[in-house]
XYZ file of C-alpha atoms in Angstrom:
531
model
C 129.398 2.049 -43.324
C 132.442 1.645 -45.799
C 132.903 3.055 -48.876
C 133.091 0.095 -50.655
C 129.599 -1.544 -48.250
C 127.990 2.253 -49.207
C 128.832 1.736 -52.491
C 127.557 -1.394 -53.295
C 124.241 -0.192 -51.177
C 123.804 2.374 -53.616
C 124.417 -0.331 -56.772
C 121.649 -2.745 -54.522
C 119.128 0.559 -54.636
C 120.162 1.500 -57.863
C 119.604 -2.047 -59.508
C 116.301 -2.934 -57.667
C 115.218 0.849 -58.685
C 116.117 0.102 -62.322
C 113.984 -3.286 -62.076
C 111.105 -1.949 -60.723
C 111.122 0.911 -63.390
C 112.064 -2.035 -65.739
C 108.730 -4.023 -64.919
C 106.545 -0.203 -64.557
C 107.967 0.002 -68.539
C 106.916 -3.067 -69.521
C 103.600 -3.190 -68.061
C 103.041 0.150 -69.382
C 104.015 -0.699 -72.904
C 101.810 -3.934 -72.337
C 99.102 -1.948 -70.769
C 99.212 0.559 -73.844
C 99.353 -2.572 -76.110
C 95.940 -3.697 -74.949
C 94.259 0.041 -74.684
C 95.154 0.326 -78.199
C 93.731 -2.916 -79.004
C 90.438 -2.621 -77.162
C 90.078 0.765 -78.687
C 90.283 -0.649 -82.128
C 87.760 -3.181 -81.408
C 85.559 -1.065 -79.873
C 85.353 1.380 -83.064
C 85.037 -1.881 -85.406
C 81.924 -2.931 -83.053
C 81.127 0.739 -83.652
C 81.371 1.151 -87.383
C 79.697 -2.732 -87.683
C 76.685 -1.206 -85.333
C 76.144 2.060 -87.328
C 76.217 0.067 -90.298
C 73.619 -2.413 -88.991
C 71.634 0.294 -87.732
C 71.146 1.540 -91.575
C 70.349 -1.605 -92.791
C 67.641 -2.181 -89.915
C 65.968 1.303 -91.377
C 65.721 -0.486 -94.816
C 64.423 -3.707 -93.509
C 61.747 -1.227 -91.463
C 60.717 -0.244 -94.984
C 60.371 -3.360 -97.006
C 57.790 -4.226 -93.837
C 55.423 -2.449 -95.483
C 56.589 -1.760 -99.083
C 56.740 -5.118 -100.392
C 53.054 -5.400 -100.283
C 50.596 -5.720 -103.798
C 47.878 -3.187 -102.189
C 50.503 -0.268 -101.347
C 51.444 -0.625 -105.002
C 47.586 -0.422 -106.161
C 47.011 2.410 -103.883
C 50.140 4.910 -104.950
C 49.946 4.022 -108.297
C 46.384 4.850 -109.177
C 44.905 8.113 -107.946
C 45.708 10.101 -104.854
C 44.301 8.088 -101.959
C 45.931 10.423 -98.905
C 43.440 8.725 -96.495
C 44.995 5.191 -97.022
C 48.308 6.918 -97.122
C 47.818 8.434 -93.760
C 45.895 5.312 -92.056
C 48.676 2.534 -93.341
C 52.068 4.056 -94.008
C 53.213 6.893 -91.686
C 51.354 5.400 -88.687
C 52.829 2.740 -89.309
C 56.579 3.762 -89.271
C 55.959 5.345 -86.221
C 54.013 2.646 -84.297
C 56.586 -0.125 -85.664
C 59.807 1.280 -85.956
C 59.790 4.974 -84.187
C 60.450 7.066 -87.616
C 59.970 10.465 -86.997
C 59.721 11.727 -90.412
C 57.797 9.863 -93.871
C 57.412 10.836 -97.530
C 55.429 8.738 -100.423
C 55.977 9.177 -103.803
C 53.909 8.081 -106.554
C 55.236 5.866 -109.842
C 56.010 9.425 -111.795
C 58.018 10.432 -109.074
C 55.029 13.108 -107.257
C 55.580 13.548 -104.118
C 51.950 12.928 -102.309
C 52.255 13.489 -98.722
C 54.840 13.993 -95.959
C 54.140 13.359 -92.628
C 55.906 13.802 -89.682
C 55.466 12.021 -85.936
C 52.356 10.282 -87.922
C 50.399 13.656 -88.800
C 50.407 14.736 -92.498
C 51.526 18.212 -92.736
C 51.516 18.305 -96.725
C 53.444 17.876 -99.731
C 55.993 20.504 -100.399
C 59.187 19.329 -101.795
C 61.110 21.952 -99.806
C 59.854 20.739 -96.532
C 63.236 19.880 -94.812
C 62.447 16.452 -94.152
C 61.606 15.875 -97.617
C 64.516 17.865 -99.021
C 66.858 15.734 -96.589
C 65.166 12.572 -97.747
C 65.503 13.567 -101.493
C 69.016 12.446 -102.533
C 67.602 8.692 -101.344
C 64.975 8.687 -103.054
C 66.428 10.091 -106.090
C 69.058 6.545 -106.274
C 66.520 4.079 -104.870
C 64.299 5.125 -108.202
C 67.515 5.650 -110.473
C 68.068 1.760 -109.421
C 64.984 0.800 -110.213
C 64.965 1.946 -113.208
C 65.242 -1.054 -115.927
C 64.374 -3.772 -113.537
C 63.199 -6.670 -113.971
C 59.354 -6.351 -113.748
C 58.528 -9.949 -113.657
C 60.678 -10.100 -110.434
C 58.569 -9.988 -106.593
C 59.201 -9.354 -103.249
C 62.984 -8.655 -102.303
C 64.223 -9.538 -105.728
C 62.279 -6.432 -106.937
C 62.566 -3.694 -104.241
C 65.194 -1.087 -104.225
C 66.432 0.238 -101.266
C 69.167 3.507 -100.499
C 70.171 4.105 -97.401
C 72.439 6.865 -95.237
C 72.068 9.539 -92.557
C 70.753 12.726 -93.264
C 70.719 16.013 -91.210
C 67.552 17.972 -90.869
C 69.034 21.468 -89.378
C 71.100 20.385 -86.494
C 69.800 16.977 -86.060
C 71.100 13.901 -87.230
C 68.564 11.198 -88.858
C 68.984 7.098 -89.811
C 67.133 7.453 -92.929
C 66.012 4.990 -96.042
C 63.970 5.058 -99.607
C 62.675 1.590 -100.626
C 60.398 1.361 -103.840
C 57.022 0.281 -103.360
C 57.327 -3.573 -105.261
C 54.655 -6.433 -105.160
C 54.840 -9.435 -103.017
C 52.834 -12.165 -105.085
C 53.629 -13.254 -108.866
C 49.844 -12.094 -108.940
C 50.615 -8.550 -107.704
C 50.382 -5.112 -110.318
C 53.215 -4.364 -112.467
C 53.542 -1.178 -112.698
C 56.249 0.684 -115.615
C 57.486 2.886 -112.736
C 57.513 1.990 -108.873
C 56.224 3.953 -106.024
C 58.559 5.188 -103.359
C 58.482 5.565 -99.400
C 61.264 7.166 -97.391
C 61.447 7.656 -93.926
C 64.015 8.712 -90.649
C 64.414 8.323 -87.079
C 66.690 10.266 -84.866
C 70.071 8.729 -85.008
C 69.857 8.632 -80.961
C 67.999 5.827 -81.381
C 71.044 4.028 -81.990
C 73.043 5.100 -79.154
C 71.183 4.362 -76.833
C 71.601 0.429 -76.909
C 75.748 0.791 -77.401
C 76.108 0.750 -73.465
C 73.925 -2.580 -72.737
C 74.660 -3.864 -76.250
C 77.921 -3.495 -76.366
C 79.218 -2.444 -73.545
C 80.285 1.239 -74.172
C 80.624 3.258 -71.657
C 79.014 7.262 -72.076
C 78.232 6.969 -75.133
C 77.012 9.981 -76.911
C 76.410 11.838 -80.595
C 77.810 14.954 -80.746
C 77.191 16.590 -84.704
C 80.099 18.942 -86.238
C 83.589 18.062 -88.392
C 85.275 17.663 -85.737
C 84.704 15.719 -82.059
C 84.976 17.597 -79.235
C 87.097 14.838 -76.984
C 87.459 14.079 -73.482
C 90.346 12.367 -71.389
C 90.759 8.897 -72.914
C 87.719 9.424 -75.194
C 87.797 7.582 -78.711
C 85.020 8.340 -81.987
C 84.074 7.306 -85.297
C 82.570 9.417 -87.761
C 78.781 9.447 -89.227
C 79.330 10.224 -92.480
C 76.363 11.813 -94.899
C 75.486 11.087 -98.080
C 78.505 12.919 -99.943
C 80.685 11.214 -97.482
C 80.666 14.959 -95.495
C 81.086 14.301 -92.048
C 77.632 15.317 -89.937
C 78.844 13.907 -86.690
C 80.869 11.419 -84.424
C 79.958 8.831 -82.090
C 81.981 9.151 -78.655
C 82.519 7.094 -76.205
C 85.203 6.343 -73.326
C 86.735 2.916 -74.513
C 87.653 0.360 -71.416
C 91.117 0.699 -70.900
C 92.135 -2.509 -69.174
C 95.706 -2.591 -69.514
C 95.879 0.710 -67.445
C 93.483 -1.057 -64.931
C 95.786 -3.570 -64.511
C 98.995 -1.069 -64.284
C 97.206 1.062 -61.279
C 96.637 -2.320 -59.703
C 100.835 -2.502 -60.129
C 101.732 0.824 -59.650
C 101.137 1.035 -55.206
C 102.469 -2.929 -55.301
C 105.639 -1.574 -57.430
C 106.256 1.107 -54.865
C 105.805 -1.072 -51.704
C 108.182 -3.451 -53.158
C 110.729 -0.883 -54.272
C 113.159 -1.737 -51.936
C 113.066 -5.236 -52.409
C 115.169 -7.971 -54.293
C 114.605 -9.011 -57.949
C 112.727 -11.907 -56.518
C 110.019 -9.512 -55.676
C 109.883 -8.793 -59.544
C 110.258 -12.237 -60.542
C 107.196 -13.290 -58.266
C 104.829 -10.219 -60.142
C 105.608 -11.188 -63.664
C 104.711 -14.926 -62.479
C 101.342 -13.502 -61.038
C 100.837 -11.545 -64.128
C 101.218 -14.829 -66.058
C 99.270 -16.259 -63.584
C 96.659 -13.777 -64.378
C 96.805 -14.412 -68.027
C 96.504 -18.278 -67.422
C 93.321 -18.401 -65.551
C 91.853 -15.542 -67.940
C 92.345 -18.397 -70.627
C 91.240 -20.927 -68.167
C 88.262 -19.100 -67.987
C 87.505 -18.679 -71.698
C 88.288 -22.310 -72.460
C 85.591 -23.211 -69.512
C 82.937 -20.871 -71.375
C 83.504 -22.867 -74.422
C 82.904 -25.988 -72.761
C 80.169 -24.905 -70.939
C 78.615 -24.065 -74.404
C 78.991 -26.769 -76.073
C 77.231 -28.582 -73.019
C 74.479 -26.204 -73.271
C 74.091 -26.924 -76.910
C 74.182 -30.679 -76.377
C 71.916 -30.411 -74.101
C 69.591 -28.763 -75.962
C 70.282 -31.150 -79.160
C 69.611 -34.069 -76.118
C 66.309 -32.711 -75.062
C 65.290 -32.001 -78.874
C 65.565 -35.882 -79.267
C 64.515 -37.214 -75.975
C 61.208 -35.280 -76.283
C 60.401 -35.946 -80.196
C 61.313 -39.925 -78.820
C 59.029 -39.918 -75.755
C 56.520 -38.261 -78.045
C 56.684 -41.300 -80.606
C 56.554 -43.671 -77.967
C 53.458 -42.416 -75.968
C 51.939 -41.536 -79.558
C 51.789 -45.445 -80.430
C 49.726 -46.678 -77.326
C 47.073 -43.897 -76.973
C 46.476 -44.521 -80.851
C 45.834 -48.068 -79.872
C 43.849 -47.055 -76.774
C 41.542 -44.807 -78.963
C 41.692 -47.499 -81.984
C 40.092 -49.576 -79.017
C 37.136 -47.217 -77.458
C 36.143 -46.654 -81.377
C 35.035 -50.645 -81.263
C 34.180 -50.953 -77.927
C 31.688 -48.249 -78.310
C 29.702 -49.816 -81.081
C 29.590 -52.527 -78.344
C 27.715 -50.231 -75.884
C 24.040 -50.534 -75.327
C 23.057 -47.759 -72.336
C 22.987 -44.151 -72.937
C 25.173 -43.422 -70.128
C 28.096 -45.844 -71.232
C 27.785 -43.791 -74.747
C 28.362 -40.762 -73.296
C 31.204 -41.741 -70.594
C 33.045 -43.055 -73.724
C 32.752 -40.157 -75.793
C 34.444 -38.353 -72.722
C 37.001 -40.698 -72.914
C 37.554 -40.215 -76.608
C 38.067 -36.833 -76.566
C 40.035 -36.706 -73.663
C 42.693 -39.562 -75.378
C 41.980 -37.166 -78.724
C 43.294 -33.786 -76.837
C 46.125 -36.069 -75.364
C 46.765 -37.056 -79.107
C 46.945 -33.378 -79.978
C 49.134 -32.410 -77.102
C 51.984 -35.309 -78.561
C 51.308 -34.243 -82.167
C 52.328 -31.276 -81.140
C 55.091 -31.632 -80.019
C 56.257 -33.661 -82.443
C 55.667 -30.825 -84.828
C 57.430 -28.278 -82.765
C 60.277 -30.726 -82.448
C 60.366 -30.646 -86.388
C 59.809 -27.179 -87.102
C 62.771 -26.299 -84.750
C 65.003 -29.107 -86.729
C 63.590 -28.020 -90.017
C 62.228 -31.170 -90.752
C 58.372 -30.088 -91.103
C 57.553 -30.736 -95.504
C 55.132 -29.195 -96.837
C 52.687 -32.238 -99.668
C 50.247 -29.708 -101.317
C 47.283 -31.372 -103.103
C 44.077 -30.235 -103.870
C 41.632 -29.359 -101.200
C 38.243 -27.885 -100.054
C 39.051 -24.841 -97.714
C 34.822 -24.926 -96.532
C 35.218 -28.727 -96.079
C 38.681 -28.284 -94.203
C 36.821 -25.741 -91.658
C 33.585 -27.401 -90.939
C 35.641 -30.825 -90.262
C 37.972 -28.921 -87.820
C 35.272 -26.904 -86.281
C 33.752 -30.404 -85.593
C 35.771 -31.579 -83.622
C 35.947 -29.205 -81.272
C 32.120 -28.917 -81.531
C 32.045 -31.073 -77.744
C 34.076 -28.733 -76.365
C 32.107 -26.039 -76.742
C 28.839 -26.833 -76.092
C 30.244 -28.555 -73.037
C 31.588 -24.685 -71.716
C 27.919 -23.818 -73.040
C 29.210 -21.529 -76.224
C 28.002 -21.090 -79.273
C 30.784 -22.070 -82.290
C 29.854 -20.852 -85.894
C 31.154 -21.240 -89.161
C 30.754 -18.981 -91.967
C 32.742 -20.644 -94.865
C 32.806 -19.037 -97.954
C 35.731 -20.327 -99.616
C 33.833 -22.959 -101.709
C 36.526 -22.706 -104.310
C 39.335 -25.864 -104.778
C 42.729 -24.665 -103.203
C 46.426 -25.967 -103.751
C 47.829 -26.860 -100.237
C 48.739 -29.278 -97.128
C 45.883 -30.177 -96.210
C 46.996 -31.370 -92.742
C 49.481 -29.265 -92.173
C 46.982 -26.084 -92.507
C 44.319 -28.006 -90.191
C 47.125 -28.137 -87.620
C 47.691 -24.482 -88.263
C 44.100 -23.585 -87.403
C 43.582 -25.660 -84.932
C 45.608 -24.488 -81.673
C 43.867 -20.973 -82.763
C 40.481 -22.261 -82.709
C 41.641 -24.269 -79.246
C 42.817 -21.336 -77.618
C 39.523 -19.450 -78.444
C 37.401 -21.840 -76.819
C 39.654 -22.219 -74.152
C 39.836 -18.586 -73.071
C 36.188 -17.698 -73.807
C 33.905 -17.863 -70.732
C 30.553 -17.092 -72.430
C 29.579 -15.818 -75.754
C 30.533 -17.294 -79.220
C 33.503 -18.456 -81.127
C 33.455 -17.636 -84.603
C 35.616 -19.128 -87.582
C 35.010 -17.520 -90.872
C 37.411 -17.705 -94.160
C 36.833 -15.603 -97.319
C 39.074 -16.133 -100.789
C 40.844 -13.852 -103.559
C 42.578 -15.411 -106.458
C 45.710 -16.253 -105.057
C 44.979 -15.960 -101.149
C 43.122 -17.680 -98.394
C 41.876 -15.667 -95.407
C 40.583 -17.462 -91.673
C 39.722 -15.794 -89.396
C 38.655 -17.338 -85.819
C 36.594 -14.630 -83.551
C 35.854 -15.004 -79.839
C 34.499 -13.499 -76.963
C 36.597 -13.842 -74.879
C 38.588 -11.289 -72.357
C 40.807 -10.220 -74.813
C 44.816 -9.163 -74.346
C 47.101 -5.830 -74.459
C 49.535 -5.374 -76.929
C 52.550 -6.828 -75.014
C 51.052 -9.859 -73.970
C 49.845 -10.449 -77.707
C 53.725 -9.760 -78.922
C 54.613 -13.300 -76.901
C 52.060 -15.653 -77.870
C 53.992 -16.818 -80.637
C 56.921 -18.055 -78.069
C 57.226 -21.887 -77.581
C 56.024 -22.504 -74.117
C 54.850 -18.878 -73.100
C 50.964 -17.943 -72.747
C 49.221 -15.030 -72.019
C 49.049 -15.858 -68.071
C 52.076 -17.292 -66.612
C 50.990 -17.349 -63.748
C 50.266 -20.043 -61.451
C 46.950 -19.421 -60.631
C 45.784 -18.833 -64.588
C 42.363 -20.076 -65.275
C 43.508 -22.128 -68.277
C 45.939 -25.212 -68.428
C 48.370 -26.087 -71.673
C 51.630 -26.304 -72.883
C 52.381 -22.849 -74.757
C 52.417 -24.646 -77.903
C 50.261 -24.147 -80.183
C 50.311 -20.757 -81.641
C 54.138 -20.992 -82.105
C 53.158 -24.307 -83.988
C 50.678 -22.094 -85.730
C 53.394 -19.017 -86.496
C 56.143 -21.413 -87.383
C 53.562 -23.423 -89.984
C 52.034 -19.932 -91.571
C 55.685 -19.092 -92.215
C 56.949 -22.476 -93.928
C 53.799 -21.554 -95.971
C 55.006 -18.221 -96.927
C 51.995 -16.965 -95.034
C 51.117 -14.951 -91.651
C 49.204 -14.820 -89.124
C 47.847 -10.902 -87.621
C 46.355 -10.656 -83.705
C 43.618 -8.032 -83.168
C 42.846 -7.724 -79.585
C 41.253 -5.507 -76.604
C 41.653 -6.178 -73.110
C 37.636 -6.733 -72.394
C 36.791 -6.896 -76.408
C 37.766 -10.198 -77.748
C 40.167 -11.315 -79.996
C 40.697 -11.590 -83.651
C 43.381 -14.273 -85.422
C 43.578 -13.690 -89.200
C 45.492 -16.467 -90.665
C 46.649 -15.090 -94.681
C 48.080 -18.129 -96.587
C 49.319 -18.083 -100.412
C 47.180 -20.592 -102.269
C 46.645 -20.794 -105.582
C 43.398 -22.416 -106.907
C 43.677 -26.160 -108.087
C 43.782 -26.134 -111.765
């Protein structure tokens, strides 16, 4: 080999060296680029989580402390026993707080409770001490309120995280406000704190967000891995009490390792070799927004779709809705017609059987609105006893037919302010279910009145549910037994008809069930008395 050949051999190595090193820089500068980047977004998801995650402890609060007989009962005298039946319990059943302290109006602290058990009410407890600061703003903010103001126009909640020796809380004071214009006013509000571990919220950052070994660890400063990244938990004077760690997704250096052994085997190649990765790298970056684009489209089908079924069932609803009415308008004047018995009885089968149809379109009509928002609410005056016995008779049939027994026990004789209709559609699918699902026994439907409030309540029999099967019946199109073989037919309708109309009314409805026992439905609607 000549010198000159040799030499221009070594300028050949030399230059395809310097391009591959070239191309290794800039994909390592990219790569870096979009570490960086993810790692950024990854600590905003973070900091937006943690921040969430205080703001969930408060709304676990207001649950129970925008309520007129929590204000009754820790403003008047020291009723522990209702304390420790309806508020720590409670925490701890709903929402997995660990620690709770009440205060009364004059700022007495009347019980603390921890895991649910009262253990006292020393100020110097720890949990109480930690909670203290919180409490001390949420009343300083309350302070000169308005008092004519209800619900979450009146309540005052602090939140922040605490440390109780060397763990690390979520923690929240909310005053204790009234929920009704008839609710107490009181010249100084009652206050309820409460914490649960901050682990609680790292658990979910993996399938939430997509974090990978996530952890807490508490101290000033994080002790950090390889390629590890943190935020920091600040307390309540902005001290930090801990960091969140996790090891971000690094996808720019995934896609330089993927380069790297290609780089190498094409070291002693021609620039062409480098031209035809940066094209496949661009490649790469096309069909990534290929790909994104394609998920937008394919949501926006998905939505229409949705929209399209929306209409197409609230349009096949009207149109079957107009012949059974004239098919039922029919059997009302044929049967005055009939002269046997027999024929009188066949066509009160039929009757009900076009009325349950009826039902079955009306309600999906009303589902159809309540999911558009289109359900209105015409309040007029109204007998609640009247209401009841009229609904209760028409499922009268029914019942005696599956040989029950179906009481009423009315005694809400007094004139209410409401939608009619709407509320007999409410209470309806309730008392249909009960019959439905009871075998033998007796369905009950009872209602009882305070100034401002109407309670029904329907009672059955029947075999009852466990607590995660009574979390779901509120789901369009989901019942208790999904299963093929269940013993009962329908649609999975009616009691999220039922939830969505007691919450247009400002109301709610409360399950109260046994497997084996029965079940309770307590509907609680906001009616004023006519005037």
């Amino acid at each position: 080999m000549g010198r000159r050949t040799w030499k221009t051999f070594r300028v050949a190595v030399l230059f395809v060296v310097l391009a591959a090193a070239g191309v290794l820089t800039v994909l390592a500068v990219v790569g870096s680029a979009i570490d960086a980047h993810q790692r950024e977004k990854e600590q905003t998801l973070v900091e937006l989580r943690l921040a969430r995650a205080l703001k969930s402890v408060g709304e676990d609060l207001t649950a129970n402390t925008i309520w007129d007989e929590a204000v009754v009962r820790l403003s008047g005298p020291r009723d522990l026993d209702w304390i420790d039946h309806h508020v720590a319990p409670f925490f701890v059943a709903q929402s997995g707080h660990e620690a709770t302290v009440v205060y009364d109006g004059p700022g007495r602290l009347l019980r603390v409770s921890l895991n649910g058990e009262a253990t006292g009410d020393d100020p110097a407890e720890p949990h109480a001490a930690a909670l203290s600061p919180l409490v001390a703003d949420a009343r300083a903010r309350s302070v000169g309120r308005d008092r004519a103001a209800v619900a979450m126009a009146a309540v005052r909640v602090s939140t922040g995280v605490v440390q109780v020796a060397d763990r690390t809380f979520l923690a929240a004071a909310s005053t204790v406000v009234r929920h009704t214009d008839d609710g107490p006013i009181r010249d100084a509000d009652p206050i309820v704190a409460s914490m649960k571990p901050f682990e609680t919220m790292i658990a979910p950052l993996g399938p939430e967000l997509g974090l990978t070994h996530a952890s807490y660890q508490s101290g000033v400063e994080p002790r950090l891995g390889s390629h590890q990244a943190a935020v920091a938990v600040p307390g309540l004077d902005d001290q930090t009490l801990g960091w969140i760690v996790w090891t971000p997704e690094a996808p720019g250096a995934a896609i330089l390792r993927q380069a790297v052994p290609l780089m190498l085997a094409l070291l002693a190649a021609t620039l062409l070799a480098a031209t035809i990765l940066f094209r496949r790298v661009a490649e790469d970056v096309r069909e990534l927004g290929e790909s994104e684009q394609a998920l937008a489209v394919a949501l926006r089908k998905a939505e229409a779709a949705s929209d399209a079924k929306s209409r197409f069932l609230s349009n096949i609803s009207h149109e079957l809705r107009t012949p059974l009415n004239g098919v039922l308008g029919m059997a009302e004047i044929i049967e005055g017609d009939l002269l046997t018995p027999q024929q009188k009885d066949r066509m009160v089968v039929l009757k009900e059987a076009g009325k349950a149809q009826l039902r079955l379109i009306e309600n999906l009509l009303t589902a159809m609105r309540l999911q558009n928002e289109a359900v209105t609410l015409t309040p007029a005056a109204f007998v609640p006893d009247k209401l009841l016995k009229r609904v209760v008779g028409d499922y009268r049939a029914t019942a005696i037919a599956k040989g029950l027994k179906l009481k009423v026990e009315a005694q809400t004789p007094t004139a209410r302010l409401g939608d009619e209709d709407q509320i007999a559609r409410l209470i309806e699918p309730i008392l249909d279910n009960a019959i439905r699902f009871t075998a033998s026994g007796t369905v009950t439907v009872r209602s009882r009145e305070t100034a401002r409030r109407l309670v029904v309540e329907v009672l059955d029999t029947g075999p009852g549910m466990d607590p995660g099967t009574a979390q779901t019946l509120f789901t369009a199109f989901t019942q208790g037994d999904e299963t093929s073989t269940r013993a009962t037919d329908g649609a999975g309708l009616g009691l999220a008809i039922s939830h969505g109309l007691a919450t247009l009314m400002n109301g709610r409805i409360e399950v109260e069930s046994k497997p084996g026992e029965g079940s309770l439905f307590r509907v609680t609607l906001p009616l004023s008395a006519a005037g």
